[in-house]
Coordinates of C-alpha atoms in Angstrom, one line a residue:
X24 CA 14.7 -1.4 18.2
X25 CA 15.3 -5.0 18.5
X26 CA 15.3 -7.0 15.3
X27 CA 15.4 -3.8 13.7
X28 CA 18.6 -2.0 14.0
X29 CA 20.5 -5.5 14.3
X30 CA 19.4 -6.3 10.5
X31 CA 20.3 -3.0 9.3
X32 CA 24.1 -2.4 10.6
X33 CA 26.2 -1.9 7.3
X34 CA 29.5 -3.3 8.5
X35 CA 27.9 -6.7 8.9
X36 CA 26.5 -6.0 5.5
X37 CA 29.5 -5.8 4.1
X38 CA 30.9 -8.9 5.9
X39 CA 28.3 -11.1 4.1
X40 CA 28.9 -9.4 1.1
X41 CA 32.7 -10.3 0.8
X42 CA 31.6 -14.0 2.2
X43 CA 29.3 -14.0 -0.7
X44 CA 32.0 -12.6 -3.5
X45 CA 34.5 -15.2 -1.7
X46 CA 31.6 -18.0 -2.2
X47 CA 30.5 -17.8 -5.6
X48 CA 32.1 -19.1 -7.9
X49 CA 33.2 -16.5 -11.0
X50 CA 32.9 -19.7 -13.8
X51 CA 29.0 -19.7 -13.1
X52 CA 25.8 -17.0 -12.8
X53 CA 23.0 -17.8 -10.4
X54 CA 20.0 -16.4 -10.8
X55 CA 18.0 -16.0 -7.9
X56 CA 14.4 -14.4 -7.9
X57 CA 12.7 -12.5 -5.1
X58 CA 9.6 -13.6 -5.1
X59 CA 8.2 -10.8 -2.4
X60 CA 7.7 -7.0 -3.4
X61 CA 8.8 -6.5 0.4
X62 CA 12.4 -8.2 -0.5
X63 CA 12.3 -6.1 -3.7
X64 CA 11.8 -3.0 -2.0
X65 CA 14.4 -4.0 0.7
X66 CA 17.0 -4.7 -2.2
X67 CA 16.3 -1.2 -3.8
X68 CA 16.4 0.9 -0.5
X69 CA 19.6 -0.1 0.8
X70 CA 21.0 -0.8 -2.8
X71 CA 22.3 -4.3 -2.2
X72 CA 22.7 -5.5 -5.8
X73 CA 25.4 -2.9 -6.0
X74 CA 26.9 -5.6 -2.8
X75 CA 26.9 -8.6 -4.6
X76 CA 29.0 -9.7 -7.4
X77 CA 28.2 -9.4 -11.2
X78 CA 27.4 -13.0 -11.5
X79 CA 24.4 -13.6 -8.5
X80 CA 21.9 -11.9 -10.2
X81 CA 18.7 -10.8 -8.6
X82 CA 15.4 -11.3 -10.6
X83 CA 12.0 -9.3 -9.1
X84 CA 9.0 -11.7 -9.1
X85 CA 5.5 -11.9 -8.7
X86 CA 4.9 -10.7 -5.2
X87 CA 2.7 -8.0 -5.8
X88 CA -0.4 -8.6 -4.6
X89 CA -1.8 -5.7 -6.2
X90 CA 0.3 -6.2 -9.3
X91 CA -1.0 -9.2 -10.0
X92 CA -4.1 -8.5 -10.4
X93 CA -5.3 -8.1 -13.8
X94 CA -7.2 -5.6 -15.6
X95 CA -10.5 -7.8 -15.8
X96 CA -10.6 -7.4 -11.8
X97 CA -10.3 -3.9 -11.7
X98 CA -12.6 -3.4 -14.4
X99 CA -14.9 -5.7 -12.5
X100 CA -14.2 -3.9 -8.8
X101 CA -15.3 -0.1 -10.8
X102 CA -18.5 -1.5 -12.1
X103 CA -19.7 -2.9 -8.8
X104 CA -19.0 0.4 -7.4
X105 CA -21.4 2.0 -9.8
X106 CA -24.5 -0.4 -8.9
X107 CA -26.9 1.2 -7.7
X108 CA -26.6 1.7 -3.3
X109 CA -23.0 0.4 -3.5
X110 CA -20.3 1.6 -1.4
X111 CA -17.1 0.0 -2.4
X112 CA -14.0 -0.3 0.2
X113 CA -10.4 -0.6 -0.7
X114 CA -7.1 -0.1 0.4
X115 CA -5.0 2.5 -0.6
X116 CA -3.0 1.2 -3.5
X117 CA -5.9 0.0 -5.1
X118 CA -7.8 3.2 -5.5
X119 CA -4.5 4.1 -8.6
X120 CA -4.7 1.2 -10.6
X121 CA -5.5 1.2 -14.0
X122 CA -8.0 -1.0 -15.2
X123 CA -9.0 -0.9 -19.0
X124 CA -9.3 2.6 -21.2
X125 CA -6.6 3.9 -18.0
X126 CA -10.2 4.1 -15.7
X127 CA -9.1 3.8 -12.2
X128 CA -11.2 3.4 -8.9
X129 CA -10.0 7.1 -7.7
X130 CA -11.1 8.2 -11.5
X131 CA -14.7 6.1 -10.7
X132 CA -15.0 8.0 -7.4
X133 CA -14.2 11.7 -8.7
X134 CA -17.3 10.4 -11.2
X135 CA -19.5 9.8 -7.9
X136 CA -19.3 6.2 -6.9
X137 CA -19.0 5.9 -3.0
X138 CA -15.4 4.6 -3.1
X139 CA -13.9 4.5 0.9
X140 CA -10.4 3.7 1.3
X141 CA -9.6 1.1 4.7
X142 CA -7.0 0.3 6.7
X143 CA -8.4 -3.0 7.3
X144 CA -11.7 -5.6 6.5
X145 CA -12.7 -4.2 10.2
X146 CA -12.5 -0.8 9.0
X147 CA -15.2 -1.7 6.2
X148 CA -17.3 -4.1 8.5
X149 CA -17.4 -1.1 10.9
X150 CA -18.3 0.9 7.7
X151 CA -21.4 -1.4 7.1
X152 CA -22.8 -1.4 10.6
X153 CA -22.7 2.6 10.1
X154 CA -24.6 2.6 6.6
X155 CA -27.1 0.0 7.1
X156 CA -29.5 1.4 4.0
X157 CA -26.1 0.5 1.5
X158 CA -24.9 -2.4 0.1
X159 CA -20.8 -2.4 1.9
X160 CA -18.6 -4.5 -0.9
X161 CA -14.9 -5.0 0.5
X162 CA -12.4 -5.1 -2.2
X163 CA -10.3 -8.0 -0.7
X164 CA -7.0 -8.8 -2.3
X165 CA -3.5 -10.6 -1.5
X166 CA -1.6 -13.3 -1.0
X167 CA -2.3 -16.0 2.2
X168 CA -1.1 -13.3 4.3
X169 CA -4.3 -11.4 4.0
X170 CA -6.9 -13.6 3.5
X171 CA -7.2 -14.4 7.4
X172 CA -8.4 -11.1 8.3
X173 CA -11.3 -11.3 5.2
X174 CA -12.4 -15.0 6.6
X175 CA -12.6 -12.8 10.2
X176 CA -14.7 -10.2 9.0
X177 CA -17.2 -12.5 7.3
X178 CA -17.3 -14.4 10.4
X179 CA -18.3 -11.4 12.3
X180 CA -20.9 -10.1 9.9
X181 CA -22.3 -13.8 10.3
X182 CA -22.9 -13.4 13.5
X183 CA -23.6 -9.7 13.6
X184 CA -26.4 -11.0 11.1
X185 CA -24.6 -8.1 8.8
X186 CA -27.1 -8.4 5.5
X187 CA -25.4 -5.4 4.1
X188 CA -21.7 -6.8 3.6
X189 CA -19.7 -8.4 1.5
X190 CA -16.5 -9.3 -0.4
X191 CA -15.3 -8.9 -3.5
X192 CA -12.7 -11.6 -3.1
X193 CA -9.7 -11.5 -5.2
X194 CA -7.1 -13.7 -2.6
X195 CA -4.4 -15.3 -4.5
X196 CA -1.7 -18.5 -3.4
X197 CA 1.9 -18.2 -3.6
X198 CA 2.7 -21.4 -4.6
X199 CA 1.0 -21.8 -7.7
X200 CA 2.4 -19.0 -9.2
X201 CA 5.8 -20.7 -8.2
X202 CA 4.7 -24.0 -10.4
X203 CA 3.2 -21.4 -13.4
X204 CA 6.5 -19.7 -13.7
X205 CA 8.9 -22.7 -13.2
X206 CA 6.5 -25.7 -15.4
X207 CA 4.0 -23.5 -17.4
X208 CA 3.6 -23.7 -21.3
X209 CA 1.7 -20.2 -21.7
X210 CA 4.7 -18.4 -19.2
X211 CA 7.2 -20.4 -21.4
X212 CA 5.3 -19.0 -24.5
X213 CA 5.3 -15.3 -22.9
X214 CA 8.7 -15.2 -22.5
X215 CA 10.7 -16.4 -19.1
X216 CA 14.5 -16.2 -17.8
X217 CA 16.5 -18.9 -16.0
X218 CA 16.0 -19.4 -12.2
X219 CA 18.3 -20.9 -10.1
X220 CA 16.9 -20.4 -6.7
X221 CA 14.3 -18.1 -4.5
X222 CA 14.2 -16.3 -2.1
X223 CA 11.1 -17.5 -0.3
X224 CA 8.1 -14.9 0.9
X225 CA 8.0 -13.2 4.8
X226 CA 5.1 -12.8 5.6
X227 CA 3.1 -15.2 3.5
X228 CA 5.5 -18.0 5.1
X229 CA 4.3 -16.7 8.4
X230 CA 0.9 -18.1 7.6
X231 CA 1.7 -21.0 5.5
X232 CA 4.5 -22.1 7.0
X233 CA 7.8 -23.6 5.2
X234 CA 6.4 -26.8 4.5
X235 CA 4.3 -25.8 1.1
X236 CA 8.0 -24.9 -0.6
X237 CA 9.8 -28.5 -0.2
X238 CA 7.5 -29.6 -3.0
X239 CA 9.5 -27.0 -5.3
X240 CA 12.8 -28.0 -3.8
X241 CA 12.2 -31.8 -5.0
X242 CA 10.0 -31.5 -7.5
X243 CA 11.5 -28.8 -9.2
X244 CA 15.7 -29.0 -7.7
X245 CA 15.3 -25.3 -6.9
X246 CA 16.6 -24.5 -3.6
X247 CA 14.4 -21.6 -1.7
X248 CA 15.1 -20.0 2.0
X249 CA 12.8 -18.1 3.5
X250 CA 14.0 -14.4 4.4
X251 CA 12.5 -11.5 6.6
X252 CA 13.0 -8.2 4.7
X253 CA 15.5 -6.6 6.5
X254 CA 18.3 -5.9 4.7
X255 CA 20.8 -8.5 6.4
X256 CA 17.9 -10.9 5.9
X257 CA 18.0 -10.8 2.1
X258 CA 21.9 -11.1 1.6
X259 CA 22.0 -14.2 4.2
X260 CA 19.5 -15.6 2.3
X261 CA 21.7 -15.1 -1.1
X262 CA 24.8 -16.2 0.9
X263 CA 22.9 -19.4 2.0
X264 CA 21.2 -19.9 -1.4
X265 CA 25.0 -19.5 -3.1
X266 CA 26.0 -22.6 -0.9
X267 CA 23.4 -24.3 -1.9
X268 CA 23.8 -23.9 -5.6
X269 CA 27.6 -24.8 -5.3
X270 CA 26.8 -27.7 -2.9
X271 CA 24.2 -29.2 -5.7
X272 CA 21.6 -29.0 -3.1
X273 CA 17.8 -28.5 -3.6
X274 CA 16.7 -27.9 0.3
X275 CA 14.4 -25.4 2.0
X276 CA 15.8 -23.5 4.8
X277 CA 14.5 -20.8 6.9
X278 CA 16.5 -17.9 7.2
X279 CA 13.5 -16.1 8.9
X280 CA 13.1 -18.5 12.3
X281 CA 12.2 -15.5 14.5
X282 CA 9.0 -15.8 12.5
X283 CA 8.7 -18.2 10.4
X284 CA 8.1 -22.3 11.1
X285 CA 7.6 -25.3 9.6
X286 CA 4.0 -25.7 9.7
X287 CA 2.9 -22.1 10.1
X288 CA -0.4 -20.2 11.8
X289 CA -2.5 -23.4 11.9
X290 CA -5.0 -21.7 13.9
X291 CA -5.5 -18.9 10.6
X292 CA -4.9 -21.8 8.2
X293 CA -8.0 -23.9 9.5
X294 CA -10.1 -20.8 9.3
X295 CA -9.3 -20.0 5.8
X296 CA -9.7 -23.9 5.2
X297 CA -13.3 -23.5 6.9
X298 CA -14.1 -20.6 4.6
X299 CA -12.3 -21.0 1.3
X300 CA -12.1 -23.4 -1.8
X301 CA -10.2 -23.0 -4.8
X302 CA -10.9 -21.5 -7.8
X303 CA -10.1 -23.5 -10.9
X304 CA -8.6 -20.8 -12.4
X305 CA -7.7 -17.6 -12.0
X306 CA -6.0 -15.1 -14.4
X307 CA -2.9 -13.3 -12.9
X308 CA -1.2 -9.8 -14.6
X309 CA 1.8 -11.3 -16.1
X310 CA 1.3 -15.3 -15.7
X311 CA -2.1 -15.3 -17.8
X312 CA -4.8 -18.3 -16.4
X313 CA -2.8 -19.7 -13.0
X314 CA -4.6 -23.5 -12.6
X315 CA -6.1 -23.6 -8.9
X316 CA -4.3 -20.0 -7.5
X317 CA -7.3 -18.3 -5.9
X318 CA -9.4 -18.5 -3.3
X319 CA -13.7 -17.6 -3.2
X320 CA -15.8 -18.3 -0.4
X321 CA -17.5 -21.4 -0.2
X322 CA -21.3 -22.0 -0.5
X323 CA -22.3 -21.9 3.1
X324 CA -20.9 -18.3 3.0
X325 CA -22.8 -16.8 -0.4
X326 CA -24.5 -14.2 1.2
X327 CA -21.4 -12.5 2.0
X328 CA -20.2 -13.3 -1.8
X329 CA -20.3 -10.2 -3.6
X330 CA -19.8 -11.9 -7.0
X331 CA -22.7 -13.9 -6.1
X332 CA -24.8 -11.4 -5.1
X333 CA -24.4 -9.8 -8.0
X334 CA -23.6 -10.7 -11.5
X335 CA -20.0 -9.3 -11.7
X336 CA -18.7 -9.4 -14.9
X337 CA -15.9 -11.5 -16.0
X338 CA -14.3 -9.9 -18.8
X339 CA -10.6 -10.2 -19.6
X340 CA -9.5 -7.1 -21.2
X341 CA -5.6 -7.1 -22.3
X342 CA -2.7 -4.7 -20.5
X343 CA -1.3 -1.4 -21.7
X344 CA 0.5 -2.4 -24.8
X345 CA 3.3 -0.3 -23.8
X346 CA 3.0 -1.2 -20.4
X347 CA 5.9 -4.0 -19.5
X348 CA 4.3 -4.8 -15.6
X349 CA 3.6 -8.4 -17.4
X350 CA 7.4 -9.2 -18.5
X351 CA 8.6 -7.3 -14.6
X352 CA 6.7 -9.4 -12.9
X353 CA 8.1 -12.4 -14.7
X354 CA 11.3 -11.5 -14.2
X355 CA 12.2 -11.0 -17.7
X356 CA 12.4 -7.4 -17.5
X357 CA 13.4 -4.9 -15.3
X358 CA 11.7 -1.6 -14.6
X359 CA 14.5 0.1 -16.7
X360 CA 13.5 -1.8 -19.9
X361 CA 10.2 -0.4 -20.1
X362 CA 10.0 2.9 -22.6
X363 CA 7.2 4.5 -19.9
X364 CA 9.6 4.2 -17.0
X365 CA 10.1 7.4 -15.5
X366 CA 8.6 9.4 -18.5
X367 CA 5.1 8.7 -18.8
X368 CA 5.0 6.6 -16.2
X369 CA 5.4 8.0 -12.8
X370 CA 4.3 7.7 -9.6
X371 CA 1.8 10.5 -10.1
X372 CA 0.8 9.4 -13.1
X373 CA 0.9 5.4 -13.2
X374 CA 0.5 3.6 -16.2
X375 CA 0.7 0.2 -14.8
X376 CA 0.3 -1.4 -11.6
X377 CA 3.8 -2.2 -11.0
X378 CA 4.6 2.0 -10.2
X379 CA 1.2 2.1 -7.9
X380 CA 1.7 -0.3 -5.5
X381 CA 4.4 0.0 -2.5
X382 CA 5.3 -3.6 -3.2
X383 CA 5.6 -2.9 -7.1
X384 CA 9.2 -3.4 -8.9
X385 CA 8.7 -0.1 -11.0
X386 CA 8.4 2.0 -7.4
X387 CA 10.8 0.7 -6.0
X388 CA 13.4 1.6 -8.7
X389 CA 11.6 5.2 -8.6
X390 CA 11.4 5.6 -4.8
X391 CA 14.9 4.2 -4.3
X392 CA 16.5 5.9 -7.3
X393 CA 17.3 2.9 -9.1
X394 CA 16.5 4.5 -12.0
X395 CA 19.2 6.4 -12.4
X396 CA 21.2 3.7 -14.2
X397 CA 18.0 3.4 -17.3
X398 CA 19.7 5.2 -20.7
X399 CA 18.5 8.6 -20.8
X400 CA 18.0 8.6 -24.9
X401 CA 14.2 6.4 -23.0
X402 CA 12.9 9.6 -21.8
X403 CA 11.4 10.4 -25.7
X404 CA 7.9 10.1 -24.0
X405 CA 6.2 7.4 -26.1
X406 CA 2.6 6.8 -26.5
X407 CA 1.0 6.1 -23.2
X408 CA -1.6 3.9 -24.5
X409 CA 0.7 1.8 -26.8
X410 CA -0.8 2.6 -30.2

């Protein structure tokens, strides 16, 4: 399948690999973080750390959309599922999450809320035109990749005249949890680990485009290139990132052209500009209160505003205390260094949102057997709830 099989074949793999080994230079480290649960995964599957050299170290980031979200929200998303004539839609991942007291939105709907899982925001529009005596909320979350189809399905219930729909929006930017992690005083208070370089987001860039990272490269003299999520994607990107570091450049480059350009889907980016403003704040899992990194829906657009419609509450309850998703996401931790990894904590029984999601670090190690290097002596089965 073209662009598929191309970006898989292992003996180019290892050509870029012993370019890379040949390239960096064994007097330095470089740390580079991932910032995309999709290059995480991709690094886990095909086992590409275990490619590079001991020094280029790979560091997961934030790019969880469903990671990120915090407690508060979910806590927030359950309890407008219990009002009274609500039917609350979601996709998959969501439904596992743990919000406060390890209540989940599967747990709320095995107690009788209406709780649909949807492939997409037409899937719950389509819900809503079939339902017409209940109130349809749509659980929107993600990163600029997403929030297009949400602006499209509020535009349609506009003109449907669609009374019975709405969002729940919980859209988050990429590039302000870039700034909190490199220039933030509460991160740096958290705990944080040196970053050389990233490894720019796929599909978000498909959106926003390129541009949106040069600020990082000068402001900040962190190089970035944007990389699909194949696996010969991610190790040109570290080869190209290497060069940069040893060069004592600071540049954006695009590793992902087939898909990625400067300026990005201007078409989806003036409809979310139509739509959107930006929060002042927003709390993120991990990062704590990110300055201007989410989106709600502006004024002219209330009546399809599910926390204006109702009085959601706005509560900020604190993570499992055993639970490291925070320090993963952070890229302090790994997945291995958590005590609930692959005891407690498991697929089938998450304790954090990092093992529910498919772009969470913790599944990835799980799925792709990563865990396998963790010491075994972890596996005592601590307290789940971190008392």
């Amino acid at each position: 399948m073209k662009y598929i099989d191309e970006f898989r074949d292992g003996t180019v793999a290892q050509g870029i690999a012993k370019a890379i080994r040949a390239e960096a230079d064994p007097g330095r480290a470089y740390h580079i973080m991932e910032f995309c649960g999709g290059h995480t995964h991709a690094i886990s599957r095909y086992g590409l750390e275990d490619l590079l050299p001991a020094n280029v170290r790979m560091i997961h980031g934030p790019g969880c959309p469903v990671c990120v979200l915090p407690v508060g929200r979910i806590d927030a998303a359950i309890w407008l599922a219990r009002q009274d004539g609500v039917t609350l839609c979601t996709y998959g991942d969501m439904l596992r999450v743990p919000g406060s007291k390890r209540l989940s939105l599967l747990k709320a709907k095995a107690e009788g809320c209406d709780i649909r899982m949807v492939y997409s925001t037409m899937d719950a529009l389509k819900l809503a035109q079939s339902l017409p005596e209940r109130q349809v909320v749509f659980f929107a979350i993600g990163f600029e990749t997403t929030t297009p189809p949400t602006a499209v399905a509020i535009k349609q219930a506009q003109a449907m005249g669609l009374g019975n729909f709405s969002v729940f929006c919980n859209h988050v930017l990429t590039p302000s949890a870039i700034t909190q992690i490199l220039d933030s005083p509460e991160v740096r208070e958290l705990g944080t680990v040196r970053l050389d370089a990233f490894i720019g987001p796929a599909h978000v860039s498909t959106i926003i485009g390129s541009r949106p990272y040069e600020y990082f490269a000068e402001e900040y003299q962190r190089p970035v290139v944007i990389a699909g999520f194949e696996p010969l994607d991610v190790m040109q990107a570290v080869r190209m990132l290497v060069r940069q570091i040893n060069d004592g450049r600071f540049e954006v480059e695009n590793e992902f052209a087939r898909a990625v350009t400067r300026d990005g889907n201007e078409k989806a980016k003036s409809l979310v500009a139509d739509m959107f403003e930006l929060r002042r704040a927003f709390e993120w899992r991990g990062l704590g209160l990110v300055p201007y990194s989410a989106l709600r829906l502006k004024e002219r657009f209330a009546a399809w505003d599910a926390e204006r419609r109702w009085d959601v509450p706005q509560d900020s309850p604190p993570d499992n205390k055993a639970c490291e998703c925070g320090a993963i996401l952070r890229g302090v931790k790994k997945p291995v260094d958590c005590k609930l990894f692959g005891t407690v904590c498991t697929p089938e029984n998450p304790m954090g949102s990092c093992m529910v999601s498919a772009e969470g670090a913790c599944a990835a190690h799980w799925t792709y057997g990563r865990f396998r290097d963790a010491d075994p002596g972890h596996a005592s089965g601590p307290d789940p709830e971190g008392d």
